[in-house]
mmCIF file of C-alpha atoms in Angstrom:
data_model
loop_
_atom_site.group_PDB
_atom_site.id
_atom_site.type_symbol
_atom_site.label_atom_id
_atom_site.label_comp_id
_atom_site.label_asym_id
_atom_site.label_seq_id
_atom_site.Cartn_x
_atom_site.Cartn_y
_atom_site.Cartn_z
ATOM 1 C CA UNK O 1 9.930 8.407 1.480
ATOM 2 C CA UNK O 2 7.185 9.318 -0.968
ATOM 3 C CA UNK O 3 5.313 6.994 -3.334
ATOM 4 C CA UNK O 4 7.270 5.240 -6.060
ATOM 5 C CA UNK O 5 4.422 5.983 -8.480
ATOM 6 C CA UNK O 6 2.218 9.036 -8.065
ATOM 7 C CA UNK O 7 -0.475 9.875 -10.606
ATOM 8 C CA UNK O 8 -2.550 12.998 -10.000
ATOM 9 C CA UNK O 9 -5.664 14.097 -11.922
ATOM 10 C CA UNK O 10 -4.524 12.416 -15.137
ATOM 11 C CA UNK O 11 -6.737 13.128 -18.129
ATOM 12 C CA UNK O 12 -6.081 12.163 -21.717
ATOM 13 C CA UNK O 13 -7.861 12.393 -25.048
ATOM 14 C CA UNK O 14 -7.612 10.687 -28.416
ATOM 15 C CA UNK O 15 -8.892 13.462 -30.621
ATOM 16 C CA UNK O 16 -12.161 14.636 -29.101
ATOM 17 C CA UNK O 17 -12.662 11.367 -27.221
ATOM 18 C CA UNK O 18 -11.723 11.421 -23.550
ATOM 19 C CA UNK O 19 -10.076 8.147 -22.494
ATOM 20 C CA UNK O 20 -8.917 8.846 -18.925
ATOM 21 C CA UNK O 21 -10.801 11.185 -16.613
ATOM 22 C CA UNK O 22 -9.021 12.616 -13.571
ATOM 23 C CA UNK O 23 -7.170 9.409 -12.645
ATOM 24 C CA UNK O 24 -5.223 9.593 -9.362
ATOM 25 C CA UNK O 25 -3.175 6.726 -7.959
ATOM 26 C CA UNK O 26 -0.185 6.108 -5.695
ATOM 27 C CA UNK O 27 1.975 2.988 -5.396
ATOM 28 C CA UNK O 28 4.369 2.409 -2.499
ATOM 29 C CA UNK O 29 7.817 0.837 -2.644
ATOM 30 C CA UNK O 30 7.723 -2.967 -2.697
ATOM 31 C CA UNK O 31 3.994 -3.066 -3.420
ATOM 32 C CA UNK O 32 2.203 -5.112 -6.061
ATOM 33 C CA UNK O 33 -0.520 -2.878 -7.464
ATOM 34 C CA UNK O 34 -2.998 -4.416 -9.886
ATOM 35 C CA UNK O 35 -4.867 -2.219 -12.357
ATOM 36 C CA UNK O 36 -8.014 -4.155 -13.116
ATOM 37 C CA UNK O 37 -10.756 -3.375 -15.597
ATOM 38 C CA UNK O 38 -12.654 -4.644 -18.569
ATOM 39 C CA UNK O 39 -11.833 -4.173 -22.222
ATOM 40 C CA UNK O 40 -11.863 -0.485 -23.163
ATOM 41 C CA UNK O 41 -11.574 0.712 -19.558
ATOM 42 C CA UNK O 42 -8.354 2.654 -20.218
ATOM 43 C CA UNK O 43 -5.825 0.215 -18.716
ATOM 44 C CA UNK O 44 -3.483 0.191 -21.706
ATOM 45 C CA UNK O 45 -3.611 3.964 -22.077
ATOM 46 C CA UNK O 46 -2.701 4.391 -18.408
ATOM 47 C CA UNK O 47 0.227 2.003 -18.840
ATOM 48 C CA UNK O 48 1.473 3.952 -21.869
ATOM 49 C CA UNK O 49 1.432 7.120 -19.781
ATOM 50 C CA UNK O 50 3.351 5.476 -16.947
ATOM 51 C CA UNK O 51 6.037 4.357 -19.399
ATOM 52 C CA UNK O 52 6.310 7.867 -20.844
ATOM 53 C CA UNK O 53 5.117 6.695 -24.257
ATOM 54 C CA UNK O 54 2.214 9.154 -24.331
ATOM 55 C CA UNK O 55 1.918 12.636 -22.896
ATOM 56 C CA UNK O 56 -1.275 13.353 -20.939
ATOM 57 C CA UNK O 57 -3.721 16.097 -21.848
ATOM 58 C CA UNK O 58 -3.446 17.263 -18.237
ATOM 59 C CA UNK O 59 -2.352 16.006 -14.852
ATOM 60 C CA UNK O 60 0.880 14.783 -13.314
ATOM 61 C CA UNK O 61 2.847 11.504 -13.370
ATOM 62 C CA UNK O 62 5.800 11.063 -11.013
ATOM 63 C CA UNK O 63 7.929 7.919 -11.005
ATOM 64 C CA UNK O 64 10.728 7.491 -8.468
ATOM 65 C CA UNK O 65 10.348 11.165 -7.594
ATOM 66 C CA UNK O 66 10.692 12.402 -11.190
ATOM 67 C CA UNK O 67 7.968 14.234 -13.108
ATOM 68 C CA UNK O 68 7.722 12.588 -16.529
ATOM 69 C CA UNK O 69 6.328 15.662 -18.281
ATOM 70 C CA UNK O 70 9.452 17.638 -17.354
ATOM 71 C CA UNK O 71 11.822 15.207 -19.071
ATOM 72 C CA UNK O 72 13.087 15.493 -22.630
ATOM 73 C CA UNK O 73 12.945 12.430 -24.872
ATOM 74 C CA UNK O 74 16.628 11.798 -24.192
ATOM 75 C CA UNK O 75 16.081 12.058 -20.441
ATOM 76 C CA UNK O 76 13.093 9.732 -20.680
ATOM 77 C CA UNK O 77 15.172 7.197 -22.599
ATOM 78 C CA UNK O 78 17.814 7.192 -19.857
ATOM 79 C CA UNK O 79 15.189 7.126 -17.106
ATOM 80 C CA UNK O 80 13.544 4.020 -18.570
ATOM 81 C CA UNK O 81 16.623 2.046 -17.505
ATOM 82 C CA UNK O 82 14.960 2.059 -14.070
ATOM 83 C CA UNK O 83 11.882 0.376 -15.536
ATOM 84 C CA UNK O 84 11.245 -3.186 -16.627
ATOM 85 C CA UNK O 85 8.367 -4.144 -18.901
ATOM 86 C CA UNK O 86 6.952 -7.628 -19.462
ATOM 87 C CA UNK O 87 4.858 -7.259 -22.594
ATOM 88 C CA UNK O 88 1.539 -9.003 -23.104
ATOM 89 C CA UNK O 89 2.667 -11.437 -25.798
ATOM 90 C CA UNK O 90 6.222 -11.834 -24.563
ATOM 91 C CA UNK O 91 7.574 -9.832 -27.548
ATOM 92 C CA UNK O 92 10.639 -12.023 -27.993
ATOM 93 C CA UNK O 93 12.536 -11.624 -31.263
ATOM 94 C CA UNK O 94 12.042 -14.827 -33.251
ATOM 95 C CA UNK O 95 15.469 -14.586 -34.933
ATOM 96 C CA UNK O 96 17.332 -14.522 -31.593
ATOM 97 C CA UNK O 97 17.900 -17.266 -29.058
ATOM 98 C CA UNK O 98 16.326 -16.965 -25.618
ATOM 99 C CA UNK O 99 19.671 -15.882 -24.190
ATOM 100 C CA UNK O 100 20.198 -13.257 -26.897
ATOM 101 C CA UNK O 101 16.711 -11.865 -26.261
ATOM 102 C CA UNK O 102 17.364 -11.533 -22.543
ATOM 103 C CA UNK O 103 20.823 -10.049 -23.120
ATOM 104 C CA UNK O 104 19.563 -7.383 -25.539
ATOM 105 C CA UNK O 105 19.002 -4.605 -22.929
ATOM 106 C CA UNK O 106 22.534 -5.199 -21.599
ATOM 107 C CA UNK O 107 24.009 -4.884 -25.097
ATOM 108 C CA UNK O 108 22.083 -1.693 -25.812
ATOM 109 C CA UNK O 109 22.519 0.080 -22.478
ATOM 110 C CA UNK O 110 25.770 -1.121 -20.894
ATOM 111 C CA UNK O 111 29.451 -1.613 -21.689
ATOM 112 C CA UNK O 112 29.697 -4.972 -19.936
ATOM 113 C CA UNK O 113 31.909 -7.670 -21.398
ATOM 114 C CA UNK O 114 30.408 -10.755 -23.013
ATOM 115 C CA UNK O 115 31.224 -13.140 -20.168
ATOM 116 C CA UNK O 116 29.604 -10.892 -17.550
ATOM 117 C CA UNK O 117 26.463 -10.526 -19.663
ATOM 118 C CA UNK O 118 26.228 -14.289 -20.139
ATOM 119 C CA UNK O 119 26.492 -14.819 -16.374
ATOM 120 C CA UNK O 120 23.727 -12.240 -15.767
ATOM 121 C CA UNK O 121 21.497 -13.964 -18.321
ATOM 122 C CA UNK O 122 22.002 -17.346 -16.649
ATOM 123 C CA UNK O 123 21.246 -15.824 -13.251
ATOM 124 C CA UNK O 124 17.956 -14.372 -14.473
ATOM 125 C CA UNK O 125 17.029 -17.636 -16.199
ATOM 126 C CA UNK O 126 17.513 -19.333 -12.829
ATOM 127 C CA UNK O 127 15.133 -16.806 -11.246
ATOM 128 C CA UNK O 128 12.373 -17.606 -13.753
ATOM 129 C CA UNK O 129 13.009 -21.383 -13.686
ATOM 130 C CA UNK O 130 14.416 -21.558 -17.236
ATOM 131 C CA UNK O 131 17.982 -22.546 -16.423
ATOM 132 C CA UNK O 132 19.678 -24.155 -19.426
ATOM 133 C CA UNK O 133 17.224 -22.790 -22.005
ATOM 134 C CA UNK O 134 19.402 -19.904 -23.233
ATOM 135 C CA UNK O 135 20.303 -21.561 -26.560
ATOM 136 C CA UNK O 136 16.745 -22.412 -27.583
ATOM 137 C CA UNK O 137 14.759 -20.313 -30.039
ATOM 138 C CA UNK O 138 11.435 -18.738 -28.978
ATOM 139 C CA UNK O 139 9.621 -21.072 -31.383
ATOM 140 C CA UNK O 140 10.806 -24.001 -29.253
ATOM 141 C CA UNK O 141 9.170 -22.654 -26.085
ATOM 142 C CA UNK O 142 5.646 -23.084 -24.769
ATOM 143 C CA UNK O 143 3.436 -20.064 -24.124
ATOM 144 C CA UNK O 144 4.221 -20.075 -20.425
ATOM 145 C CA UNK O 145 7.959 -20.397 -21.072
ATOM 146 C CA UNK O 146 7.843 -17.426 -23.451
ATOM 147 C CA UNK O 147 6.188 -15.356 -20.727
ATOM 148 C CA UNK O 148 8.864 -16.375 -18.211
ATOM 149 C CA UNK O 149 11.629 -15.549 -20.674
ATOM 150 C CA UNK O 150 10.010 -12.144 -21.168
ATOM 151 C CA UNK O 151 10.120 -11.629 -17.402
ATOM 152 C CA UNK O 152 13.821 -12.532 -17.380
ATOM 153 C CA UNK O 153 14.476 -9.870 -20.030
ATOM 154 C CA UNK O 154 12.336 -7.337 -18.143
ATOM 155 C CA UNK O 155 14.409 -7.737 -14.956
ATOM 156 C CA UNK O 156 17.872 -8.202 -16.492
ATOM 157 C CA UNK O 157 18.801 -4.613 -15.534
ATOM 158 C CA UNK O 158 17.448 -5.041 -11.973
ATOM 159 C CA UNK O 159 14.831 -2.287 -12.423
ATOM 160 C CA UNK O 160 13.232 -0.470 -9.509
ATOM 161 C CA UNK O 161 9.835 -0.718 -11.163
ATOM 162 C CA UNK O 162 8.388 -3.630 -13.105
ATOM 163 C CA UNK O 163 5.326 -3.202 -15.328
ATOM 164 C CA UNK O 164 3.413 -6.292 -16.469
ATOM 165 C CA UNK O 165 0.839 -6.067 -19.242
ATOM 166 C CA UNK O 166 -1.760 -8.866 -19.065
ATOM 167 C CA UNK O 167 0.809 -11.470 -17.929
ATOM 168 C CA UNK O 168 -1.658 -14.372 -17.803
ATOM 169 C CA UNK O 169 -3.379 -13.609 -21.102
ATOM 170 C CA UNK O 170 -3.774 -16.708 -23.264
ATOM 171 C CA UNK O 171 -2.460 -19.118 -20.627
ATOM 172 C CA UNK O 172 -4.252 -22.059 -19.064
ATOM 173 C CA UNK O 173 -5.101 -21.807 -15.335
ATOM 174 C CA UNK O 174 -2.163 -23.953 -14.169
ATOM 175 C CA UNK O 175 0.453 -21.987 -16.128
ATOM 176 C CA UNK O 176 -1.227 -18.710 -15.135
ATOM 177 C CA UNK O 177 -0.980 -19.667 -11.464
ATOM 178 C CA UNK O 178 2.728 -20.475 -11.881
ATOM 179 C CA UNK O 179 3.273 -17.063 -13.436
ATOM 180 C CA UNK O 180 1.505 -15.428 -10.504
ATOM 181 C CA UNK O 181 3.938 -17.201 -8.177
ATOM 182 C CA UNK O 182 6.827 -15.872 -10.274
ATOM 183 C CA UNK O 183 5.568 -12.293 -9.865
ATOM 184 C CA UNK O 184 5.380 -12.754 -6.100
ATOM 185 C CA UNK O 185 8.858 -14.282 -6.062
ATOM 186 C CA UNK O 186 10.331 -11.392 -8.050
ATOM 187 C CA UNK O 187 8.874 -8.898 -5.592
ATOM 188 C CA UNK O 188 10.125 -10.805 -2.558
ATOM 189 C CA UNK O 189 13.558 -11.784 -3.914
ATOM 190 C CA UNK O 190 14.456 -8.560 -5.729
ATOM 191 C CA UNK O 191 12.508 -5.982 -3.747
ATOM 192 C CA UNK O 192 10.761 -4.641 -6.827
ATOM 193 C CA UNK O 193 7.682 -2.483 -6.991
ATOM 194 C CA UNK O 194 5.361 -4.152 -9.492
ATOM 195 C CA UNK O 195 2.368 -2.779 -11.369
ATOM 196 C CA UNK O 196 0.247 -5.359 -13.165
ATOM 197 C CA UNK O 197 -2.409 -4.504 -15.737
ATOM 198 C CA UNK O 198 -4.925 -7.314 -16.106
ATOM 199 C CA UNK O 199 -8.552 -8.281 -16.580
ATOM 200 C CA UNK O 200 -7.924 -11.726 -15.019
ATOM 201 C CA UNK O 201 -9.789 -11.656 -11.703
ATOM 202 C CA UNK O 202 -8.250 -14.834 -10.288
ATOM 203 C CA UNK O 203 -4.732 -13.597 -10.984
ATOM 204 C CA UNK O 204 -5.477 -10.153 -9.576
ATOM 205 C CA UNK O 205 -6.823 -11.591 -6.339
ATOM 206 C CA UNK O 206 -3.813 -13.919 -5.944
ATOM 207 C CA UNK O 207 -1.003 -11.394 -6.340
ATOM 208 C CA UNK O 208 -2.303 -7.945 -5.404
ATOM 209 C CA UNK O 209 -1.437 -5.995 -2.298
ATOM 210 C CA UNK O 210 -3.961 -3.461 -3.567
ATOM 211 C CA UNK O 211 -6.238 -3.257 -6.586
ATOM 212 C CA UNK O 212 -7.287 -0.185 -8.552
ATOM 213 C CA UNK O 213 -10.499 -0.778 -10.503
ATOM 214 C CA UNK O 214 -10.641 1.243 -13.706
ATOM 215 C CA UNK O 215 -13.879 1.626 -15.653
ATOM 216 C CA UNK O 216 -14.700 4.016 -18.500
ATOM 217 C CA UNK O 217 -11.500 5.920 -17.815
ATOM 218 C CA UNK O 218 -12.241 6.490 -14.135
ATOM 219 C CA UNK O 219 -10.794 4.941 -10.984
ATOM 220 C CA UNK O 220 -13.794 3.477 -9.168
ATOM 221 C CA UNK O 221 -11.869 2.382 -6.093
ATOM 222 C CA UNK O 222 -8.399 1.540 -4.794
ATOM 223 C CA UNK O 223 -8.112 -0.933 -1.950
ATOM 224 C CA UNK O 224 -7.208 -4.370 -0.679
ATOM 225 C CA UNK O 225 -8.500 -7.530 -2.318
ATOM 226 C CA UNK O 226 -11.079 -7.866 0.455
ATOM 227 C CA UNK O 227 -12.246 -4.269 0.081
ATOM 228 C CA UNK O 228 -12.717 -4.669 -3.667
ATOM 229 C CA UNK O 229 -14.569 -7.979 -3.272
ATOM 230 C CA UNK O 230 -16.933 -6.443 -0.713
ATOM 231 C CA UNK O 231 -17.495 -3.145 -2.526
ATOM 232 C CA UNK O 232 -21.116 -2.096 -2.898
ATOM 233 C CA UNK O 233 -20.347 -0.202 -6.114
ATOM 234 C CA UNK O 234 -22.607 -1.679 -8.787
ATOM 235 C CA UNK O 235 -20.072 -1.183 -11.597
ATOM 236 C CA UNK O 236 -17.407 -3.015 -9.589
ATOM 237 C CA UNK O 237 -19.766 -5.895 -8.839
ATOM 238 C CA UNK O 238 -20.747 -6.060 -12.528
ATOM 239 C CA UNK O 239 -17.057 -6.485 -13.352
ATOM 240 C CA UNK O 240 -16.408 -9.069 -10.638
ATOM 241 C CA UNK O 241 -19.473 -11.099 -11.584
ATOM 242 C CA UNK O 242 -18.929 -10.654 -15.314
ATOM 243 C CA UNK O 243 -22.322 -9.044 -15.783
ATOM 244 C CA UNK O 244 -22.729 -7.200 -19.055
ATOM 245 C CA UNK O 245 -24.361 -3.813 -18.646
ATOM 246 C CA UNK O 246 -25.724 -2.319 -21.819
ATOM 247 C CA UNK O 247 -25.305 1.436 -21.847
ATOM 248 C CA UNK O 248 -28.256 3.696 -22.471
ATOM 249 C CA UNK O 249 -28.165 5.056 -25.989
ATOM 250 C CA UNK O 250 -28.414 8.776 -26.694
ATOM 251 C CA UNK O 251 -30.535 8.668 -29.865
ATOM 252 C CA UNK O 252 -29.319 12.019 -31.208
ATOM 253 C CA UNK O 253 -25.654 11.126 -30.637
ATOM 254 C CA UNK O 254 -26.175 7.706 -32.221
ATOM 255 C CA UNK O 255 -27.741 9.187 -35.368
ATOM 256 C CA UNK O 256 -24.971 11.783 -35.516
ATOM 257 C CA UNK O 257 -22.314 9.043 -35.472
ATOM 258 C CA UNK O 258 -24.071 7.225 -38.307
ATOM 259 C CA UNK O 259 -24.435 10.298 -40.490
ATOM 260 C CA UNK O 260 -21.074 11.834 -39.615
ATOM 261 C CA UNK O 261 -22.736 14.982 -38.318
ATOM 262 C CA UNK O 262 -23.082 16.582 -34.900
ATOM 263 C CA UNK O 263 -26.077 16.191 -32.603
ATOM 264 C CA UNK O 264 -28.380 19.192 -32.572
#
């Protein structure tokens, strides 16, 4: 069986600015792949492509054997039922209870009866250690609980692929570690393939089967935690050791940006 995710020579632009440059990546079934990189490295843009929210300038993206660029918007909408997404801030609706938030994908995409949906919600709340919290409002939850509720909503349809956007962002180390354990448990208990986008090194090293390091829109390396730690690539070591590297300035390009013109 081929890769669950297969990205080949992906390039994308925002206007004249190139964001991703020939990105290639494969993810196997049941694997936890971490996309790691600093701010502005292209992580979020890559995630948008993988979710079919943005079309690439060139290159190929295949999920579960399907080429995203060949799908219509209607086909993409149906295909996304195979995908779960845990958003960075949780993205729970403040006017709905926790249970209503988690049930929302079932209401929108299935014809299940109310009792069945309520049972499924309770089951998923058990998985994320929030049993009995279905009647609370998001405002009554801690940051870590909101993240776990978001995971319950992301997996309510038992997706084949789970995408996590900065899951530990804004959490203290203890809560972040608990969330890492939840990701591992979801993979082991539900057999999911999970792709995590993060800049949190500790989290990446705890959960990853493999890590792809993205910098300036390029994949620097893909490998095990040990291989990434021991890499002799200077840009990777700058990231791991949190060393700021000031880029050399092209004087003509800099003046052109200031004046709104083009470099001669």
